[in-house]
Each structure stands twice: as C-alpha cells, then as structure tokens.
PDB file of C-alpha atoms in Angstrom:
ATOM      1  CA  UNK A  12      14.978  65.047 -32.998  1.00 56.00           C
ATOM      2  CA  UNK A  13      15.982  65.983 -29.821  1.00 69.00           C
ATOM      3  CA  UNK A  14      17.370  63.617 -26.972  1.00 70.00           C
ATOM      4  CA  UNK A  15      14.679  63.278 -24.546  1.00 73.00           C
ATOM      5  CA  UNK A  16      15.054  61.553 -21.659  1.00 81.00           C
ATOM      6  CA  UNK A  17      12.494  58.945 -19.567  1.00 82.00           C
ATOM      7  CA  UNK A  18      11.312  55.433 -20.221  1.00 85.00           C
ATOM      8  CA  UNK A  19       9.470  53.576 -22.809  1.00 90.00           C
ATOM      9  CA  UNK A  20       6.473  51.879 -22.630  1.00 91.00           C
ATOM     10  CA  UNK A  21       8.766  48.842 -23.726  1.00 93.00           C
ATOM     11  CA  UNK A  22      11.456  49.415 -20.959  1.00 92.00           C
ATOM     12  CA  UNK A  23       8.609  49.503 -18.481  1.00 94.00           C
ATOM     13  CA  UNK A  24       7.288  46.509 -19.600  1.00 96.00           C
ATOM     14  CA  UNK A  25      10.722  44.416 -19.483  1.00 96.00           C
ATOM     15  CA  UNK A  26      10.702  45.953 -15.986  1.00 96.00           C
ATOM     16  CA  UNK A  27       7.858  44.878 -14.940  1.00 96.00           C
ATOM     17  CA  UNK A  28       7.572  41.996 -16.523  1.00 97.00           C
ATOM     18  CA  UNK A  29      11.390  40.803 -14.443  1.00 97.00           C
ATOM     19  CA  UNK A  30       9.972  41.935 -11.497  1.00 97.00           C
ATOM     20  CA  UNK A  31       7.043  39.694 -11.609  1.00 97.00           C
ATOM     21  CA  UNK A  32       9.437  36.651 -12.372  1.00 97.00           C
ATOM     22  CA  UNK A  33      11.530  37.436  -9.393  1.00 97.00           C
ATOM     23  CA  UNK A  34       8.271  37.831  -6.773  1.00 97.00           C
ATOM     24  CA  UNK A  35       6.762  34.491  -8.202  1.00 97.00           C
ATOM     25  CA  UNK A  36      10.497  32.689  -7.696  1.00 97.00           C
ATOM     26  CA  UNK A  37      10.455  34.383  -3.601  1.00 97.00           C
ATOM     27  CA  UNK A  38       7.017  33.470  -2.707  1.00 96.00           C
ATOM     28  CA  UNK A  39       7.420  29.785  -4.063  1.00 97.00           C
ATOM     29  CA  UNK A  40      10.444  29.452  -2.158  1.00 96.00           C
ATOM     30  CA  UNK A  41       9.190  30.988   0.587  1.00 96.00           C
ATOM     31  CA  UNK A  42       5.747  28.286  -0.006  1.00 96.00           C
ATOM     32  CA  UNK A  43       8.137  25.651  -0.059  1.00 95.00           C
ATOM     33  CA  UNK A  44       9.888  26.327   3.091  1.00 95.00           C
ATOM     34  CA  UNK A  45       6.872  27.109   4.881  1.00 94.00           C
ATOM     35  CA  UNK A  46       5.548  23.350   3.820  1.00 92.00           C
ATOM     36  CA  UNK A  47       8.703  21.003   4.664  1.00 92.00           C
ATOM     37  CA  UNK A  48       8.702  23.661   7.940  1.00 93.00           C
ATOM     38  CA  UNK A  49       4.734  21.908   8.616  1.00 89.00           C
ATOM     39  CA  UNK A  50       6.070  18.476   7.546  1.00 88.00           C
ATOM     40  CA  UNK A  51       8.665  18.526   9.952  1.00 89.00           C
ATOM     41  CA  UNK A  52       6.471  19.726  12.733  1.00 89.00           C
ATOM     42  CA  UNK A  53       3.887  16.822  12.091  1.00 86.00           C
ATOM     43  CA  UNK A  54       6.712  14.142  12.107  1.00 89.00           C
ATOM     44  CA  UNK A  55       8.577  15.742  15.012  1.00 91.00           C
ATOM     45  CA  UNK A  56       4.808  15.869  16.604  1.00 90.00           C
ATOM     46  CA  UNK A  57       4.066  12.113  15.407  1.00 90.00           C
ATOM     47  CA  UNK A  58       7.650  10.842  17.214  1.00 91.00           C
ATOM     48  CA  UNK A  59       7.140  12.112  20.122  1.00 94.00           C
ATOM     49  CA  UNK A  60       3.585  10.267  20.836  1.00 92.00           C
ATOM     50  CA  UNK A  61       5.445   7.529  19.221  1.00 92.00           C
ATOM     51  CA  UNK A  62       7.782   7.907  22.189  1.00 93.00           C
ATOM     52  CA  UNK A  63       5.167   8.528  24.904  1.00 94.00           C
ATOM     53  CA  UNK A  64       3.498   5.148  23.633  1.00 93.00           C
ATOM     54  CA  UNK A  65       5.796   3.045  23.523  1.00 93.00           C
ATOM     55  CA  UNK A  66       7.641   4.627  27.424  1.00 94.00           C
ATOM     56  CA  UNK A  67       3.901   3.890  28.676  1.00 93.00           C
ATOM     57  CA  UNK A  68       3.943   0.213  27.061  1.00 91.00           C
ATOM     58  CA  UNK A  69       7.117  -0.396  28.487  1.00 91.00           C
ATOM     59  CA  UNK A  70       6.624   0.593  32.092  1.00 90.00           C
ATOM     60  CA  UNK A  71       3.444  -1.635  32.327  1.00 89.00           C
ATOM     61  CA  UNK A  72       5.415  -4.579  30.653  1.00 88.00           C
ATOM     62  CA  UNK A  73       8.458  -3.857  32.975  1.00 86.00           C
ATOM     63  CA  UNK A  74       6.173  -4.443  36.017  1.00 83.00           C
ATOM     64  CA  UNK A  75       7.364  -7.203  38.194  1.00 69.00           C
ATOM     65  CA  UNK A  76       4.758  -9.924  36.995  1.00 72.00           C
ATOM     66  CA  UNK A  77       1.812  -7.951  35.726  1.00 71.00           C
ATOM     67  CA  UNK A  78      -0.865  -9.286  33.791  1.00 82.00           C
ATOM     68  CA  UNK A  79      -1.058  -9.096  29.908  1.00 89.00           C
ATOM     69  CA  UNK A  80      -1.092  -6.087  28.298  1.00 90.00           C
ATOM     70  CA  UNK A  81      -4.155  -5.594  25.578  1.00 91.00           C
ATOM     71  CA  UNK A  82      -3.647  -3.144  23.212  1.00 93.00           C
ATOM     72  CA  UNK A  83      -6.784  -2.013  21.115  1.00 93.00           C
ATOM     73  CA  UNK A  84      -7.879   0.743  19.172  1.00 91.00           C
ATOM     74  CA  UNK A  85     -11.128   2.535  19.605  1.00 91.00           C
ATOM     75  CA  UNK A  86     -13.247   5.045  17.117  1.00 87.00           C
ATOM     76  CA  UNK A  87     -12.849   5.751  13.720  1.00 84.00           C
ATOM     77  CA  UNK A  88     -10.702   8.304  11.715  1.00 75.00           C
ATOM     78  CA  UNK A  89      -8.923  11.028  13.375  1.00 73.00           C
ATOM     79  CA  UNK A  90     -11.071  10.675  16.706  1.00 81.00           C
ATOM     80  CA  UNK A  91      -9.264   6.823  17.168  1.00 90.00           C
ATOM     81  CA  UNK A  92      -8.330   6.588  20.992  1.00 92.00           C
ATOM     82  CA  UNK A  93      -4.881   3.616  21.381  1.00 92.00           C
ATOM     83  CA  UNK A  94      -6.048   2.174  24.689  1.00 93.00           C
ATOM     84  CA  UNK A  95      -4.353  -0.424  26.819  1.00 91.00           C
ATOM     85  CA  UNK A  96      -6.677  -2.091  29.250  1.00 88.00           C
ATOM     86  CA  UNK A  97      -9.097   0.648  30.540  1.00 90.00           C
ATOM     87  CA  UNK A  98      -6.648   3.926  29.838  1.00 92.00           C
ATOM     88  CA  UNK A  99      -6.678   6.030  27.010  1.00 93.00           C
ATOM     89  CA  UNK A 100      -2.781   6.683  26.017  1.00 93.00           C
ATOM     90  CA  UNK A 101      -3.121   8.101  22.507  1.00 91.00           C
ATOM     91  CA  UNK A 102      -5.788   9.812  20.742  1.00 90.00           C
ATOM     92  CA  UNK A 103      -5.793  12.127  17.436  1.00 87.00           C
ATOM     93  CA  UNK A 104      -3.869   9.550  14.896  1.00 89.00           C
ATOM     94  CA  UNK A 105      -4.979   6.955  12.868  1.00 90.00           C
ATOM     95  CA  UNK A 106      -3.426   3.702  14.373  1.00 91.00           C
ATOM     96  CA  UNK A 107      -3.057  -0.220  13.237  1.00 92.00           C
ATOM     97  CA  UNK A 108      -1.449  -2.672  15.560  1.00 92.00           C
ATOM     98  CA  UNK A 109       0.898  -4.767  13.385  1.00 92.00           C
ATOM     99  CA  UNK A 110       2.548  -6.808  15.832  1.00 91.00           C
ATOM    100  CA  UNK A 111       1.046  -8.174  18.403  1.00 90.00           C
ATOM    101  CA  UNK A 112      -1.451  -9.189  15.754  1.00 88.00           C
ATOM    102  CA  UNK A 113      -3.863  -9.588  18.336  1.00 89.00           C
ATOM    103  CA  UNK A 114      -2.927  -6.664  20.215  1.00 89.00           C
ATOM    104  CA  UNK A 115      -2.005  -8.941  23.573  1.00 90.00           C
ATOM    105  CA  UNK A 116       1.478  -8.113  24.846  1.00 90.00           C
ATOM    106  CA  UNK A 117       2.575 -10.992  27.426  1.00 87.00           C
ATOM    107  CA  UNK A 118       5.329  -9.499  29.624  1.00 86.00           C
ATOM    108  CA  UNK A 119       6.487 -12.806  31.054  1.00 84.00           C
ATOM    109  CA  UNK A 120       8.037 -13.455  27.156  1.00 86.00           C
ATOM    110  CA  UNK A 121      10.248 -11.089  25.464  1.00 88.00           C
ATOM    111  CA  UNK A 122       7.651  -9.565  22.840  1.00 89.00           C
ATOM    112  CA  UNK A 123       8.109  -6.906  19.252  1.00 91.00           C
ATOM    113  CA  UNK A 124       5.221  -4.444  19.863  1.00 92.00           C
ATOM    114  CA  UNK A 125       5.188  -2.724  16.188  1.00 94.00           C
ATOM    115  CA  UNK A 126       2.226   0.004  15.673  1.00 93.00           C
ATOM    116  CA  UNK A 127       1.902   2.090  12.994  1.00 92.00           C
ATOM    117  CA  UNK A 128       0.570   5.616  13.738  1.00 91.00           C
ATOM    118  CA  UNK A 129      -0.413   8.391  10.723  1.00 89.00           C
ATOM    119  CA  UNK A 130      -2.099  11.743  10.678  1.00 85.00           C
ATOM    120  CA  UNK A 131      -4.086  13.167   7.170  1.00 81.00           C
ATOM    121  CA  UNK A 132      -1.322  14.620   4.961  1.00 78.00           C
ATOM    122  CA  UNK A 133       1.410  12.972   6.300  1.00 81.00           C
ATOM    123  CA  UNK A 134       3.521  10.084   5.893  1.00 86.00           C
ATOM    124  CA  UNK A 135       2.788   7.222   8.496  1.00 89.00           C
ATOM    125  CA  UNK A 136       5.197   6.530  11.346  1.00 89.00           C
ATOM    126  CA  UNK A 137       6.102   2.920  12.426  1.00 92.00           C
ATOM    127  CA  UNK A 138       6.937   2.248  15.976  1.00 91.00           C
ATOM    128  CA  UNK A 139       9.283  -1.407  16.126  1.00 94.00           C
ATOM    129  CA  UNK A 140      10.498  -2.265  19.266  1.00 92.00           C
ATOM    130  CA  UNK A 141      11.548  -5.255  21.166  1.00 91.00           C
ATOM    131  CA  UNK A 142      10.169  -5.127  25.167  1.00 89.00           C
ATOM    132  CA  UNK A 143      12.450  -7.753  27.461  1.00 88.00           C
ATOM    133  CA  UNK A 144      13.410  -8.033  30.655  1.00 79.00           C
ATOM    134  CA  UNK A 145      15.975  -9.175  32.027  1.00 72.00           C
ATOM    135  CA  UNK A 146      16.281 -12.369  33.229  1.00 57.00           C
TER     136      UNK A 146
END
C-alpha cells in the first residue's frame, strides 16, 4: 500500500469526541460562576436593606423620648411592605419579626430587635441587634 496521509474517521471521532468533553467542563464552570456571582448579589442586596432597616429603627428609637416603635408587616409573599407606624421602610422580601414578638419596640428600655428577611431562591438573612441608649 502506499502511505497516504489525512485522518480517520476514528481519529476524528476521538477528536471530536475530547472536544465536546472540554466545552461541557467550560460552560459548567462558567454556569457555576455565573450562579454563586447571582448568590452573592442577592445576599450583598439582602444586607444592605438589612442595614437600611435596622439605621431607620435606630434613629426613631434614638429619639430623645419618642413614643413606641410598632413594627408590622403588611401583604403577602414578595409584595410584603415592613412598616413602622404609618411609613413603609422595606418592601420586596419576605419578612417575620422574631423579636419583639409583638413587634413593639419601647425606646425608654434597652430592646433586641431580631427580623428575619428572605427573597425566593435564597437563603434567609437574620438581622440581631441590641438598640440602647445611653444612660
């Protein structure tokens, strides 16, 4: 015979076959990065109302001998509103009031305020704090 040269049918199929392995191993880890990235986003996003919340909570308590603060939550699902009093300072989460169990904060005591705030597909994210004054 004489010594041809090109490819097999069986070379082209090892080929191919190695190439398809190593696009299925990038675009999981590409999948995989892409979902902590979004997981990471919502928790960032969930800490900072977190944040806001409790910085709002604290500046009513810290007000020189203001009435009690009522917590409560309003609506159902992922249209819940977290009012205190009359004023909307959260909406868009899910949210349960742990502590005050009744959701009255009494800013002439040193009171925990823990609330518990979660979005779909993510982990929930538990606000404890202590508000005081000093006295």
């Amino acid at each position: 015979m004489k010594n041809q040269k090109g490819i097999t049918l069986v070379e082209l199929l090892a080929v191919l076959a190695i190439t398809g392995i190593i696009i299925v191993l990038i675009f999981s880890v590409l999948l995989t990065g892409s979902n902590a990235s979004h997981r990471t986003a919502a928790k960032q996003q969930m800490q900072q109302e977190a944040n806001y919340i409790v910085e709002v909570v604290r500046n009513e308590y810290l007000k020189l001998h203001g009435p009690k603060i009522n917590l409560k939550i309003e609506g159902v699902g992922e249209q819940q509103k977290l009012k205190m009093g009359s004023q909307v300072i959260s909406r868009g989460y899910n949210y349960k009031i742990i502590e005050p169990a009744s959701g009255t904060i009494d800013p002439t005591i040193n009171s925990n305020l823990q609330l518990e705030l979660s979005a779909p597909n993510s982990k929930p994210f538990i606000i404890k704090t202590t508000l005081s004054k000093l006295r």
